[in-house]
CSV table of C-alpha atoms in Angstrom, one decimal:
chain,number,residue,atom,x,y,z
A,168,MET,CA,6.5,18.5,1.0
A,169,PHE,CA,5.4,19.7,4.6
A,170,LYS,CA,1.3,19.1,3.5
A,171,THR,CA,2.3,15.5,2.3
A,172,ILE,CA,3.4,14.2,5.4
A,173,LYS,CA,0.7,15.8,8.0
A,174,GLU,CA,-1.8,14.4,5.3
A,175,ASP,CA,-0.3,11.2,6.1
A,176,LEU,CA,0.0,12.3,9.9
A,177,ASP,CA,-3.7,13.1,9.5
A,178,ASN,CA,-4.6,9.7,7.7
A,179,ALA,CA,-3.2,7.3,10.6
A,180,ILE,CA,-4.9,9.3,13.0
A,181,LEU,CA,-8.7,8.5,11.0
A,182,ARG,CA,-7.6,5.3,10.5
A,183,ASP,CA,-6.8,3.6,13.4
A,184,PRO,CA,-8.2,3.6,16.3
A,185,ALA,CA,-4.6,2.8,18.9
A,186,ALA,CA,-3.2,6.1,17.2
A,187,ARG,CA,-3.1,8.3,20.8
A,188,ASN,CA,-1.6,11.5,18.3
A,189,LYS,CA,0.7,13.0,14.8
A,190,PHE,CA,3.4,12.9,16.5
A,191,GLU,CA,3.7,9.1,17.6
A,192,VAL,CA,2.5,8.4,15.0
A,193,PHE,CA,5.9,10.1,13.6
A,194,LEU,CA,8.1,8.7,15.3
A,195,THR,CA,6.5,4.8,15.2
A,196,TYR,CA,4.1,3.9,12.6
A,197,PRO,CA,6.2,1.4,10.3
A,198,GLY,CA,3.8,1.6,7.2
A,199,VAL,CA,4.2,5.3,7.4
A,200,HIS,CA,7.2,5.1,7.7
A,201,ALA,CA,7.7,2.8,4.6
A,202,ILE,CA,5.4,4.7,2.6
A,203,TRP,CA,7.1,7.9,2.8
A,204,ASN,CA,10.1,6.1,2.0
A,205,TYR,CA,8.3,4.7,-0.8
A,206,ARG,CA,7.7,8.3,-2.4
A,207,ILE,CA,11.7,9.2,-1.7
A,208,ALA,CA,12.8,5.8,-4.1
A,209,HIS,CA,10.0,6.8,-6.6
A,210,LYS,CA,10.7,9.9,-7.3
A,211,LEU,CA,14.6,8.6,-7.8
A,212,TRP,CA,13.1,5.3,-9.7
A,213,LYS,CA,11.2,7.9,-12.3
A,214,HIS,CA,14.2,10.1,-12.7
A,215,GLY,CA,16.1,7.5,-13.4
A,216,PHE,CA,18.5,6.4,-10.3
A,217,LYS,CA,17.3,3.4,-10.5
A,218,LEU,CA,20.0,1.2,-8.2
A,219,ILE,CA,19.7,4.3,-5.6
A,220,ALA,CA,15.6,4.0,-5.8
A,221,ARG,CA,16.5,0.2,-5.2
A,222,MET,CA,19.1,0.4,-2.5
A,223,LEU,CA,16.8,2.9,-0.7
A,224,SER,CA,13.2,0.2,-1.0
A,225,ASN,CA,15.5,-2.2,0.5
A,226,ARG,CA,17.1,-0.7,3.7
A,227,ALA,CA,13.0,0.8,3.9
A,228,ARG,CA,12.4,-2.8,3.9
A,229,ARG,CA,14.8,-3.8,6.4
A,230,ARG,CA,13.4,-1.5,9.3
A,231,THR,CA,9.6,-1.6,8.8
A,232,GLY,CA,9.2,-5.6,7.5
A,233,ILE,CA,6.9,-3.8,3.8
A,234,GLU,CA,8.4,-4.4,1.1
A,235,ILE,CA,7.4,-1.5,-1.6
A,236,HIS,CA,8.9,-1.8,-5.0
A,237,PRO,CA,10.0,2.0,-6.4
A,238,ALA,CA,8.4,2.2,-9.6
A,239,ALA,CA,4.6,1.1,-8.3
A,240,VAL,CA,2.9,3.8,-9.0
A,241,ILE,CA,0.4,4.6,-5.0
A,242,GLY,CA,-2.3,7.2,-5.1
A,243,HIS,CA,-3.2,9.9,-2.1
A,244,ARG,CA,-3.6,8.8,1.8
A,245,PHE,CA,-2.5,5.4,1.3
A,246,PHE,CA,-2.2,3.8,5.2
A,247,ILE,CA,-0.3,0.1,6.0
A,248,ASP,CA,-2.1,-0.9,9.4
A,249,HIS,CA,0.7,-2.9,11.4
A,250,GLY,CA,2.4,-3.1,8.0
A,251,ILE,CA,4.7,-6.2,8.9
A,252,GLY,CA,4.6,-8.9,5.6
A,253,VAL,CA,2.9,-6.0,2.9
A,254,VAL,CA,4.9,-7.0,-0.3
A,255,ILE,CA,3.5,-4.9,-2.7
A,256,GLY,CA,5.3,-5.1,-7.0
A,257,GLU,CA,6.9,-3.4,-9.8
A,258,THR,CA,4.2,-2.6,-11.7
A,259,THR,CA,1.5,-3.0,-8.9
A,260,GLN,CA,-0.7,0.9,-8.9
A,261,ILE,CA,-3.0,1.8,-6.4
A,262,GLY,CA,-5.6,4.4,-5.6
A,263,ASP,CA,-6.2,6.8,-3.2
A,264,ASP,CA,-7.9,6.7,0.4
A,265,VAL,CA,-6.4,2.6,0.1
A,266,MET,CA,-5.9,0.7,3.1
A,267,LEU,CA,-3.6,-2.0,3.9
A,268,TYR,CA,-3.4,-4.7,6.9
A,269,HIS,CA,-0.9,-7.1,7.5
A,270,ASN,CA,0.9,-10.2,5.1
A,271,VAL,CA,-0.8,-8.8,2.6
A,272,THR,CA,0.6,-9.3,-1.2
A,273,LEU,CA,0.0,-7.9,-4.4
A,274,GLY,CA,2.3,-10.2,-6.7
A,275,ALA,CA,2.9,-10.8,-9.9
A,276,ARG,CA,1.7,-15.4,-11.1
A,277,ARG,CA,4.3,-15.8,-13.1
A,278,PHE,CA,7.9,-14.5,-14.6
A,279,ALA,CA,6.9,-12.2,-17.6
A,280,THR,CA,6.9,-8.7,-18.7
A,281,GLY,CA,5.1,-6.1,-19.0
A,282,LYS,CA,1.7,-5.9,-16.5
A,283,ARG,CA,1.9,-8.7,-14.0
A,284,HIS,CA,0.7,-6.8,-10.4
A,285,PRO,CA,-2.7,-5.2,-9.6
A,286,THR,CA,-4.4,-2.7,-10.3
A,287,ILE,CA,-6.2,-1.9,-7.1
A,288,GLY,CA,-9.6,1.2,-7.3
A,289,ASP,CA,-10.1,4.1,-4.5
A,290,ARG,CA,-11.1,3.9,-2.0
A,291,VAL,CA,-10.4,0.1,-1.4
A,292,THR,CA,-9.4,-2.3,2.4
A,293,ILE,CA,-7.7,-5.5,1.7
A,294,GLY,CA,-8.1,-7.5,5.1
A,295,ALA,CA,-4.6,-9.0,6.9
A,296,GLY,CA,-2.8,-11.6,4.7
A,297,ALA,CA,-4.9,-11.4,1.5
A,298,LYS,CA,-3.2,-12.3,-1.6
A,299,ILE,CA,-4.4,-10.3,-5.0
A,300,LEU,CA,-2.1,-12.3,-7.2
A,301,GLY,CA,-1.2,-11.4,-11.2
A,302,PRO,CA,-2.5,-8.4,-13.7
A,303,VAL,CA,-5.8,-8.0,-11.9
A,304,ASN,CA,-8.6,-5.6,-11.8
A,305,ILE,CA,-10.1,-4.3,-8.1
A,306,ALA,CA,-13.0,-1.7,-8.5
A,307,ASP,CA,-14.0,0.9,-6.4
A,308,ASP,CA,-15.5,0.8,-3.1
A,309,VAL,CA,-14.5,-2.9,-2.8
A,310,ARG,CA,-13.6,-4.9,0.8
A,311,ILE,CA,-11.1,-7.9,0.3
A,312,PRO,CA,-11.2,-10.2,3.5
A,313,TYR,CA,-8.2,-11.5,5.5
A,314,ASN,CA,-6.9,-14.5,3.9
A,315,ARG,CA,-8.7,-14.2,0.6
A,316,VAL,CA,-6.4,-15.1,-2.6
A,317,VAL,CA,-7.7,-12.9,-5.5
A,318,LEU,CA,-6.5,-14.2,-9.1
A,319,GLU,CA,-10.1,-12.7,-10.6
A,320,ASP,CA,-10.8,-8.2,-11.4
A,321,ILE,CA,-13.7,-7.9,-8.9
A,322,ALA,CA,-15.8,-5.5,-9.6
A,323,TYR,CA,-18.4,-5.5,-7.4
A,324,GLU,CA,-18.9,-1.9,-5.3
A,325,VAL,CA,-18.6,-2.4,-1.4
A,326,HIS,CA,-22.2,-2.9,-0.2
A,327,GLU,CA,-22.4,-6.4,-3.2
A,328,TYR,CA,-18.4,-7.5,-1.8
A,329,PHE,CA,-18.7,-6.7,2.2
A,330,TYR,CA,-17.4,-8.9,4.6
A,331,GLU,CA,-16.5,-7.2,7.5
A,332,ILE,CA,-12.7,-7.7,8.2
């Protein structure tokens, strides 16, 4: 657990030039707090304590402005910069080294059962205000520009699909 906390703090320092030190990140970064709460809620969800997991998730949403469903699957070194307005749906899968900016939605397009949220590859950056909707796949190393709405798979590598964010 302490190794993961240290990794999250190091990741915030690496990805945010405004981060001055780990102590400040530990105390004040809502994206880091949201992911820590998610990890606890996710473990509870996997062990069948779904109501408690949802309650913890809702508490984190009220405190951080970031909503992460406890059933979502999120990889290592995930970072949310600024965070307010981020929504991550139930069947979302997120790879390692992914970065989201504020007001990103990883949501569903319709009411259905089964896989209905995006799958995000490794080393993906998603710009502020972007909406990725439905069971789409985003390949590794892709950067989604700010305010983009994505409704289809993106299979390009970063050098082919690069937008400055």
